[in-house]
Coordinates of C-alpha atoms and ligand atoms in Angstrom, one line a residue:
X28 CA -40.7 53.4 -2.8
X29 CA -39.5 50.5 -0.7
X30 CA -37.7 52.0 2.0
X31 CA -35.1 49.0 2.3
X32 CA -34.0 49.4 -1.5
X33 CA -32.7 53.0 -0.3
X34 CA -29.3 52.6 0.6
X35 CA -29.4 51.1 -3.6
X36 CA -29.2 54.0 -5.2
X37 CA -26.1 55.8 -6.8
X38 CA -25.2 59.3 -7.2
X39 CA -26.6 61.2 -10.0
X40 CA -29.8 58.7 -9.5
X41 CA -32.6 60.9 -9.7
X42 CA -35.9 59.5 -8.9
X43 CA -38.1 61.7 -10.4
X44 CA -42.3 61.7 -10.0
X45 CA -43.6 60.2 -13.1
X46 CA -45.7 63.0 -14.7
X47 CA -49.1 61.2 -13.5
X48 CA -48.1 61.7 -9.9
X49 CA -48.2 65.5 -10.4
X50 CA -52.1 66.8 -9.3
X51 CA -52.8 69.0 -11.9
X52 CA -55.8 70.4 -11.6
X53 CA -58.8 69.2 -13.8
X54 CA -56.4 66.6 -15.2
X55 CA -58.3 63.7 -17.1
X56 CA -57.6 60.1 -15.8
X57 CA -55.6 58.1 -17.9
X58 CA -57.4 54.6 -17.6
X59 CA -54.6 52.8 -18.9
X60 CA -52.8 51.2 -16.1
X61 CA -55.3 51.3 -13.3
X62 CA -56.3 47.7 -11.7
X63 CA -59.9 46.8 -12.4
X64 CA -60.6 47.8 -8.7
X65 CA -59.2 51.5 -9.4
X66 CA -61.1 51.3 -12.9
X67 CA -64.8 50.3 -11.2
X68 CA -64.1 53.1 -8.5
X69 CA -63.7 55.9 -11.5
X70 CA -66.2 54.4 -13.0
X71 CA -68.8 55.0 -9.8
X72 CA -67.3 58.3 -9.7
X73 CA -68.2 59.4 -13.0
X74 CA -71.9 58.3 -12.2
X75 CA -71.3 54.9 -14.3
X76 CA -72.7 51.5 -13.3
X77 CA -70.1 49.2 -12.2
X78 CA -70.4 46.7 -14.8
X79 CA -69.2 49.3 -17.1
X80 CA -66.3 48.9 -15.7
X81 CA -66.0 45.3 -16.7
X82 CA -67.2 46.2 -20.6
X83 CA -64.2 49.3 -20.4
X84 CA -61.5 46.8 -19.8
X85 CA -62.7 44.6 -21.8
X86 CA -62.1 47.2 -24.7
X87 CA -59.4 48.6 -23.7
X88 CA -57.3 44.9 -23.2
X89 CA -59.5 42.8 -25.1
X90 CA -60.3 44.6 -28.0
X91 CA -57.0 47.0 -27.7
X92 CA -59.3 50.0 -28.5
X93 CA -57.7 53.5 -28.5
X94 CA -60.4 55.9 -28.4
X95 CA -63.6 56.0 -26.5
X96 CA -65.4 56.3 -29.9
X97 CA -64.9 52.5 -30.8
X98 CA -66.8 51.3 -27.4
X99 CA -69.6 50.9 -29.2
X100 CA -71.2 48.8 -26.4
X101 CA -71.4 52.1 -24.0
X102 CA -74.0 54.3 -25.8
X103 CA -73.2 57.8 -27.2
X104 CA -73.5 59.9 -23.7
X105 CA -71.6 57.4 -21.9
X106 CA -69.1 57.4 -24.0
X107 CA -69.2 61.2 -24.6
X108 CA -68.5 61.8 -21.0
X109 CA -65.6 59.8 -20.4
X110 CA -64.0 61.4 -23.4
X111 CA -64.5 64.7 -21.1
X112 CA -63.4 63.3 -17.9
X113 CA -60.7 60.4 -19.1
X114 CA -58.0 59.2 -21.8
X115 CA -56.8 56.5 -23.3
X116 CA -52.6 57.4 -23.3
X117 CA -50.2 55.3 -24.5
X118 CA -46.6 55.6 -25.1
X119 CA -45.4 58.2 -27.5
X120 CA -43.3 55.8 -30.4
X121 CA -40.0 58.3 -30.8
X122 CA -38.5 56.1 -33.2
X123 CA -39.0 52.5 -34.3
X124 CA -36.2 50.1 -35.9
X125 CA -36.1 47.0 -37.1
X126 CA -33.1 45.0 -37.1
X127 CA -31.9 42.4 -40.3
X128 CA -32.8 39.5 -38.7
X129 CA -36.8 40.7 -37.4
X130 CA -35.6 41.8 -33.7
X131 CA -37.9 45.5 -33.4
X132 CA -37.1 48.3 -30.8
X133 CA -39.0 51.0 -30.0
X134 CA -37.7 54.0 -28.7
X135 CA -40.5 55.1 -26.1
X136 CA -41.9 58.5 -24.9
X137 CA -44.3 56.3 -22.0
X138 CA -47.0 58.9 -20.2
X139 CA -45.0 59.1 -17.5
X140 CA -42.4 61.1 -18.9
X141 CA -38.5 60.4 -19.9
X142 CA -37.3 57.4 -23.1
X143 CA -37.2 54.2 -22.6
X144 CA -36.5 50.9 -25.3
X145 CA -38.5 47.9 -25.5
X146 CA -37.4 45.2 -28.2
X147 CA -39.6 42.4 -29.9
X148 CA -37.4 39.5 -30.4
X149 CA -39.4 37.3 -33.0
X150 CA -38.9 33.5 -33.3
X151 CA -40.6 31.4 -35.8
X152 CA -44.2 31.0 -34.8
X153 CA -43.7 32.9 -31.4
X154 CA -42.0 35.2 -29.8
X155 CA -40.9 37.5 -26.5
X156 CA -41.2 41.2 -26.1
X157 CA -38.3 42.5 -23.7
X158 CA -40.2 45.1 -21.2
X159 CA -38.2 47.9 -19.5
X160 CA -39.0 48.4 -15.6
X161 CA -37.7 52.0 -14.7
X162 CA -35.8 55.1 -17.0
X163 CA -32.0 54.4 -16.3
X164 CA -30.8 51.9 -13.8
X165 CA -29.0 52.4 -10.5
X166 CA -27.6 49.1 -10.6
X167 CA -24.4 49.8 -12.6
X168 CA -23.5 45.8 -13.6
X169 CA -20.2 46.4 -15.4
X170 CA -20.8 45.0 -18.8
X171 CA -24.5 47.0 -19.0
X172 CA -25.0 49.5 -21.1
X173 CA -28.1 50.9 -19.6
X174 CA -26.4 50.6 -16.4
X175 CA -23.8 53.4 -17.1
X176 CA -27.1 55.7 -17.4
X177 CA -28.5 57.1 -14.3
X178 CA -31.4 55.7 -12.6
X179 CA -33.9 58.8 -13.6
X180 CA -37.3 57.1 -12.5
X181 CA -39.3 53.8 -11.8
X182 CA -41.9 53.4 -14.7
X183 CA -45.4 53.4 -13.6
X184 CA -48.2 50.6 -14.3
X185 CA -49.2 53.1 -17.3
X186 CA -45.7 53.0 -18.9
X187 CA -44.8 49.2 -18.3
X188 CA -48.7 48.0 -19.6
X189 CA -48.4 50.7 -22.5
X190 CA -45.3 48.8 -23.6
X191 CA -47.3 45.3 -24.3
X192 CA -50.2 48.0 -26.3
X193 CA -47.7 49.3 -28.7
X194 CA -46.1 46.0 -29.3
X195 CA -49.4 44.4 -29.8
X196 CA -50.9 47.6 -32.2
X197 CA -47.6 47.3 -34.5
X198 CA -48.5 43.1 -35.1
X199 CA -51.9 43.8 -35.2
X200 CA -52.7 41.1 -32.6
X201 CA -55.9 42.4 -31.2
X202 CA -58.2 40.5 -30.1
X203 CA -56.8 38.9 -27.5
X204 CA -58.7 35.9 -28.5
X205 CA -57.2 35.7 -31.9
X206 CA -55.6 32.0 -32.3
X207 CA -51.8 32.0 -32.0
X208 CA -50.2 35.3 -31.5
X209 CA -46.2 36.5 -32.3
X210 CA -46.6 38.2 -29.4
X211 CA -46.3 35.0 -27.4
X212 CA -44.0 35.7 -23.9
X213 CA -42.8 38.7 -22.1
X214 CA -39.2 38.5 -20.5
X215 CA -38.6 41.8 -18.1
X216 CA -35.2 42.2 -19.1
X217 CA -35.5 45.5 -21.0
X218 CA -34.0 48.8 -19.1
X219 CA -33.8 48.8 -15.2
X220 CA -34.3 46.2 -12.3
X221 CA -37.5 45.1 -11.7
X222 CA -37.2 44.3 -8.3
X223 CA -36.3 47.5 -7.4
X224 CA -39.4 48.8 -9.0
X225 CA -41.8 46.1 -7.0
X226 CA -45.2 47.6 -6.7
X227 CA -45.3 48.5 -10.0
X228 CA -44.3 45.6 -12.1
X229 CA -46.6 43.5 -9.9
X230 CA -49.7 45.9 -10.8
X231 CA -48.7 46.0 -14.4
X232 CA -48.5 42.1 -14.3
X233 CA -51.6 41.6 -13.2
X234 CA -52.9 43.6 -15.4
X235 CA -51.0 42.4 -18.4
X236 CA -51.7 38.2 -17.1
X237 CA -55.9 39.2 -16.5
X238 CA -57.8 36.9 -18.3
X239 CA -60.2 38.8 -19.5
X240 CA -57.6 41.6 -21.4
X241 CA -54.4 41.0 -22.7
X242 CA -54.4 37.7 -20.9
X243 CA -50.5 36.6 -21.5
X244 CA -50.5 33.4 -18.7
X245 CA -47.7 33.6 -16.0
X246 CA -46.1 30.2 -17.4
X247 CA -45.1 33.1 -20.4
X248 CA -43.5 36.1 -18.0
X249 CA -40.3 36.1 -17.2
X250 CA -38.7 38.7 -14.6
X251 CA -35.2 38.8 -14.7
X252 CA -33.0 40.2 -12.1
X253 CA -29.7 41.2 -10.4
X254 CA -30.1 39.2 -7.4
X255 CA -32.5 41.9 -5.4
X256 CA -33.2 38.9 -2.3
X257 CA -35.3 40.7 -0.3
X258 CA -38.0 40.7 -3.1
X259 CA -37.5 37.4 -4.4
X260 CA -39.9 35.1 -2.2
X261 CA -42.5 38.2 -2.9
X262 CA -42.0 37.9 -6.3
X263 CA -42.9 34.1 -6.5
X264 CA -45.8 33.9 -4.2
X265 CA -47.3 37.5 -5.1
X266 CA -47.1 37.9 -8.9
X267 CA -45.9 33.9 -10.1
X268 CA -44.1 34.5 -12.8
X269 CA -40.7 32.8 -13.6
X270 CA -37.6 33.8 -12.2
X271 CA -33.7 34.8 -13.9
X272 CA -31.1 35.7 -11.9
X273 CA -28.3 37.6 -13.5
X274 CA -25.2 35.1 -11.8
X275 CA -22.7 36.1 -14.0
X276 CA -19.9 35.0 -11.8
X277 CA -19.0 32.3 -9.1
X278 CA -16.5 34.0 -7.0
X279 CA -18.1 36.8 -4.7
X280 CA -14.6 38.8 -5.5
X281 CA -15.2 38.8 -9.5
X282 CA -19.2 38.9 -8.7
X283 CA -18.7 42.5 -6.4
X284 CA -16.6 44.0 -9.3
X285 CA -18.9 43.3 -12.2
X286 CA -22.5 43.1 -10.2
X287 CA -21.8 45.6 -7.3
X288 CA -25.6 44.5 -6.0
X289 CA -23.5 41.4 -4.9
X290 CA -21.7 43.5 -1.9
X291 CA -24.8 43.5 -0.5
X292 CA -26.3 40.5 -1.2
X293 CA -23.6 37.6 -2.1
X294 CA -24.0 34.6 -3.8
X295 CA -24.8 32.4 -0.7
X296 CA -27.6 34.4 0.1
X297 CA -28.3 35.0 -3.5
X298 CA -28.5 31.0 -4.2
X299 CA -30.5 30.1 -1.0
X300 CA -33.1 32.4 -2.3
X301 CA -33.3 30.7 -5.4
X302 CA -33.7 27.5 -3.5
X303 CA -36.5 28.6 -1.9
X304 CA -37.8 30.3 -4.5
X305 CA -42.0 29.8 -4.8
X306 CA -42.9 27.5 -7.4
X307 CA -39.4 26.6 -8.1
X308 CA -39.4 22.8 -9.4
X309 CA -38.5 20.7 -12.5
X310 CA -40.8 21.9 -14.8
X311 CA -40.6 25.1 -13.9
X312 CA -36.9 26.0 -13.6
X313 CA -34.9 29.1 -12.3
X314 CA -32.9 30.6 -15.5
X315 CA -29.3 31.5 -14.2
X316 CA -28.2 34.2 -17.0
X317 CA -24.1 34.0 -17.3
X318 CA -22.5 36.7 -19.5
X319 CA -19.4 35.1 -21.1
X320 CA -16.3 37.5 -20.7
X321 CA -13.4 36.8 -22.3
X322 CA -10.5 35.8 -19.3
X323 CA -13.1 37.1 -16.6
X324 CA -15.3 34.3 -15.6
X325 CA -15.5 31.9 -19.1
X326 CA -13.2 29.1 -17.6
X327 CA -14.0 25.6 -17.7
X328 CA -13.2 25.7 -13.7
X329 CA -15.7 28.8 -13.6
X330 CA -18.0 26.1 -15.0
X331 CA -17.5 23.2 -12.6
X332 CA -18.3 25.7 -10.0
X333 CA -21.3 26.8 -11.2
X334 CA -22.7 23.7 -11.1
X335 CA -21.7 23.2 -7.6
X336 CA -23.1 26.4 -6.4
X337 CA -26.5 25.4 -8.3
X338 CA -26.6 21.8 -7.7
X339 CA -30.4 21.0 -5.9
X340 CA -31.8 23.9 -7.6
X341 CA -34.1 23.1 -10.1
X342 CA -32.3 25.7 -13.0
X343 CA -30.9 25.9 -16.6
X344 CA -28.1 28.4 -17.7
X345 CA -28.6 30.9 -20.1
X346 CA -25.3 31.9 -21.5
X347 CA -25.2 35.5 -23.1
X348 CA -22.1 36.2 -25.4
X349 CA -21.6 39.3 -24.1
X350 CA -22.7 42.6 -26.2
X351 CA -20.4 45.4 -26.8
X352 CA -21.0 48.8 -26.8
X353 CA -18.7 51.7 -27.1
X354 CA -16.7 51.7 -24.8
X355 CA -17.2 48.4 -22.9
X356 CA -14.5 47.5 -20.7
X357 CA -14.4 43.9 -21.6
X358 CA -14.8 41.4 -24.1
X359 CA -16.3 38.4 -25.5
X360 CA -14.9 34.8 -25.1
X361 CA -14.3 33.3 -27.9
X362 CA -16.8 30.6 -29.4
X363 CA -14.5 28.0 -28.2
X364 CA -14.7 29.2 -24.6
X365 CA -18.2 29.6 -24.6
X366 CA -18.5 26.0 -26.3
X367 CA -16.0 24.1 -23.4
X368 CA -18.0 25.6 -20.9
X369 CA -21.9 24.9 -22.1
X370 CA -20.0 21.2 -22.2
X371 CA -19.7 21.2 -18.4
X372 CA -22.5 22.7 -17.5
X373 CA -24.1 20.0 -19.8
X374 CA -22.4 17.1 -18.7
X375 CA -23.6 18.1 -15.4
X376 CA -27.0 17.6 -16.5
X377 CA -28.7 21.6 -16.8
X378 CA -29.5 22.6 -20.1
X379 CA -27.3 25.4 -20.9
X380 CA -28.3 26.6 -24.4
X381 CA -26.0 29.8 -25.6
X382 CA -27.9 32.8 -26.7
X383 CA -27.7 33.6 -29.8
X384 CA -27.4 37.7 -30.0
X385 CA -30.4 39.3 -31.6
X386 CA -30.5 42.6 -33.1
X387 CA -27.1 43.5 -32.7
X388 CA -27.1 46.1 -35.6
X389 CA -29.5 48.7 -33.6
X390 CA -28.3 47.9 -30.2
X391 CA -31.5 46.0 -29.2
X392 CA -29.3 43.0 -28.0
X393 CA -29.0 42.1 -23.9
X394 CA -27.4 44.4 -22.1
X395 CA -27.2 47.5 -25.0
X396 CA -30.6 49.4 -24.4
X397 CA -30.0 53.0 -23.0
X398 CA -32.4 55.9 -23.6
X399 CA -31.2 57.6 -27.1
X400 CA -31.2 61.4 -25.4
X401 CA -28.6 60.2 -23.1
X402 CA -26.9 58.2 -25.7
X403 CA -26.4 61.7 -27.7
X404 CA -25.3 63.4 -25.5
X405 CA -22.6 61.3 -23.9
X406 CA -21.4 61.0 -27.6
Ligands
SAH11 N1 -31.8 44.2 -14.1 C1 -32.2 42.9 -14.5 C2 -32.9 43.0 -15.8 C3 -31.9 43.1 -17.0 S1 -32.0 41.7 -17.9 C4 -31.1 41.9 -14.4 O1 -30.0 42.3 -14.2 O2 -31.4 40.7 -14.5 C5 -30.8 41.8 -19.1 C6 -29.8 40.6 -19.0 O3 -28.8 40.9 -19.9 C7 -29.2 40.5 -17.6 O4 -28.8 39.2 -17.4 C8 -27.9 41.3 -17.8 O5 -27.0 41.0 -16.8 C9 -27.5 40.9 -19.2 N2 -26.6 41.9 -19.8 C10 -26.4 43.2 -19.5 N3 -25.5 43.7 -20.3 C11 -25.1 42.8 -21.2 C12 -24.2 42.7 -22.3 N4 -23.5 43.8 -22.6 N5 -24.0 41.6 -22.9 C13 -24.7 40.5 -22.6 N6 -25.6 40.5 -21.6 C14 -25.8 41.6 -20.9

């Protein structure tokens, strides 16, 4: 873990190993989630030729194969032995629902151990599949569900890459190659900050963004987070992708209540990493998220002064009528509200297009994903 991102954490956050960490002895290697230079050097180990290496991955991302059986371009021994030494493991689907208008959530048992929820959100001839980043969060935004969970562990390559495999078994789009595909963008905005979980997402990315595998282009990944700054410029120039930032108020005294990351690192700071923010220009634009809630940060003043604070920056506001979930503290502003301010923000020349909630009716909607153990027992 990064040692800066210490002083984050909460009590009751846990941090557990994910089970892979644990050296048990004579364990097989799970193949899933190593880069392809941690792939070749198993691959040497076992005896192998490197190139097989190149013709595993290409099964395994390409092909989406599940078993060593269906690498038929390995011969019969080869393959024998790395059904001895190795495994193909991906997440364990706990439960699986599918929401009245399309949206799918999985409930997740990843190899690493714990739940987690990842959510297809379908659109007509495309679509994005929300990817968690750690089990729990230690962030505790006010108006999250997940983030009244602890933070229990950071997912592992293994559990973030296995996500993309399940969603891309259940619409059948293997090959990679095959034409136009659902399964068009990723957004990391599922369960946990991703920032806080660096080394990690950025392995999983490049796995997931290979050309030669799953092959989803950075232009389609979204990471989405609280405002971590420290990470930020590392983000751009290390993994590319495009950048949210959860804003969700203008004032540092409403921001500290209902984003507490903001104490640390206020909107000042939080903005003047945006502007610098690699790759950051007009047709690629920073997506400020903005929760509406109802007499908390929804007036049309609130507006003007977001587009002060993110004048020069080239953005576009998201705004997310807020999610309920039992027990929320707040509530939604009214269409009206949410309507007057998209106006301003519109006027003032940033796209500002309103969210519309998706799969409200199984809690698969922003902001309501929280591991179902925990949900049970709480109730
Ligand atoms: N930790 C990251 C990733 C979560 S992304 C982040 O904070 O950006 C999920 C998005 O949904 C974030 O913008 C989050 O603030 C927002 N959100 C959380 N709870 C919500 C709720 N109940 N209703 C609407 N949006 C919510």
């Amino acid at each position: 873990m990064i040692a800066e991102t210490a002083s984050i954490f909460k009590k009751g956050d846990m941090i557990l190993k994910p089970h892979s960490d644990l050296s048990v002895k004579n364990k097989k290697i799970n193949l899933i989630g190593l880069s392809r230079s941690e792939l070749e050097a198993v691959v040497l180990s076992l005896g192998l030729k490197k190139f097989r290496a190149k013709q595993i991955w290409h099964w395994i991302y390409h092909r989406g194969a599940r078993d060593f059986d269906e690498m038929t371009s390995l011969g019969k021994q080869t393959r024998a032995e790395l059904q001895v030494k190795c495994e193909l493991i991906r997440p364990k689907v706990v439960r699986e629902q599918l929401s009245k208008d399309a949206t799918r959530k999985w409930l997740l048992n990843p190899p690493g151990g714990g739940e987690i929820e990842t959510v297809f959100i379908p659109e007509e001839d495309r679509g994005a599949l929300c990817i968690s980043s750690q089990v729990g969060c230690a962030l505790s935004c006010k108006f999250c569900h997940t983030g009244t969970q602890p933070l229990i562990r950071n997912l592992v390559p293994a559990d973030i890459v296995g996500q993309m495999l399940i969603a891309r078994d259940t619409y059948r789009e293997w090959p990679s190659s095959q034409g136009r595909k659902l399964l068009s963008n990723i957004v990391m905005m599922g369960m946990g900050e991703p920032l806080l979980n660096f080394e990690n997402i950025k392995k999983a990315l490049h796995i997931i963004m290979d050309p030669e595998g799953i092959a989803v282009s950075k232009r389609r990944i979204t990471l989405s987070t609280a405002g971590y700054v420290p990470l930020m410029k590392r983000c751009g120039d290390e993994i590319g992708v495009n950048l949210a930032v959860s804003l969700h108020a203008v004032r540092d005294d409403i921001r500290d209540e209902i984003v507490p990351l903001n104490r640390k690192f206020p909107i000042k700071e939080l903005l003047n990493a945006c502007r610098s923010y690699p790759g950051a220009h007009n047709a690629r634009r920073i997506t400020f998220e903005y929760v509406m809630l109802k007499d908390v940060n929804d007036s049309e003043a609130d507006a003007k002064e977001l587009c002060r604070l993110i004048s020069g920056i080239p953005a576009k506001v998201n705004l997310i009528p807020f999610n309920s979930w039992p027990g929320a503290p707040f509530e939604c502003s009214s269409e009206k509200s949410i309507q007057k301010f998209a106006n301003v923000v519109n006027n003032a020349g940033y796209s500002s297009p309103v969210r519309r909630p998706r799969g409200r009716d199984i809690l698969a909607a922003c902001g309501q994903l929280k591991s179902d153990t925990i949900r049970k027992k709480l109730r």
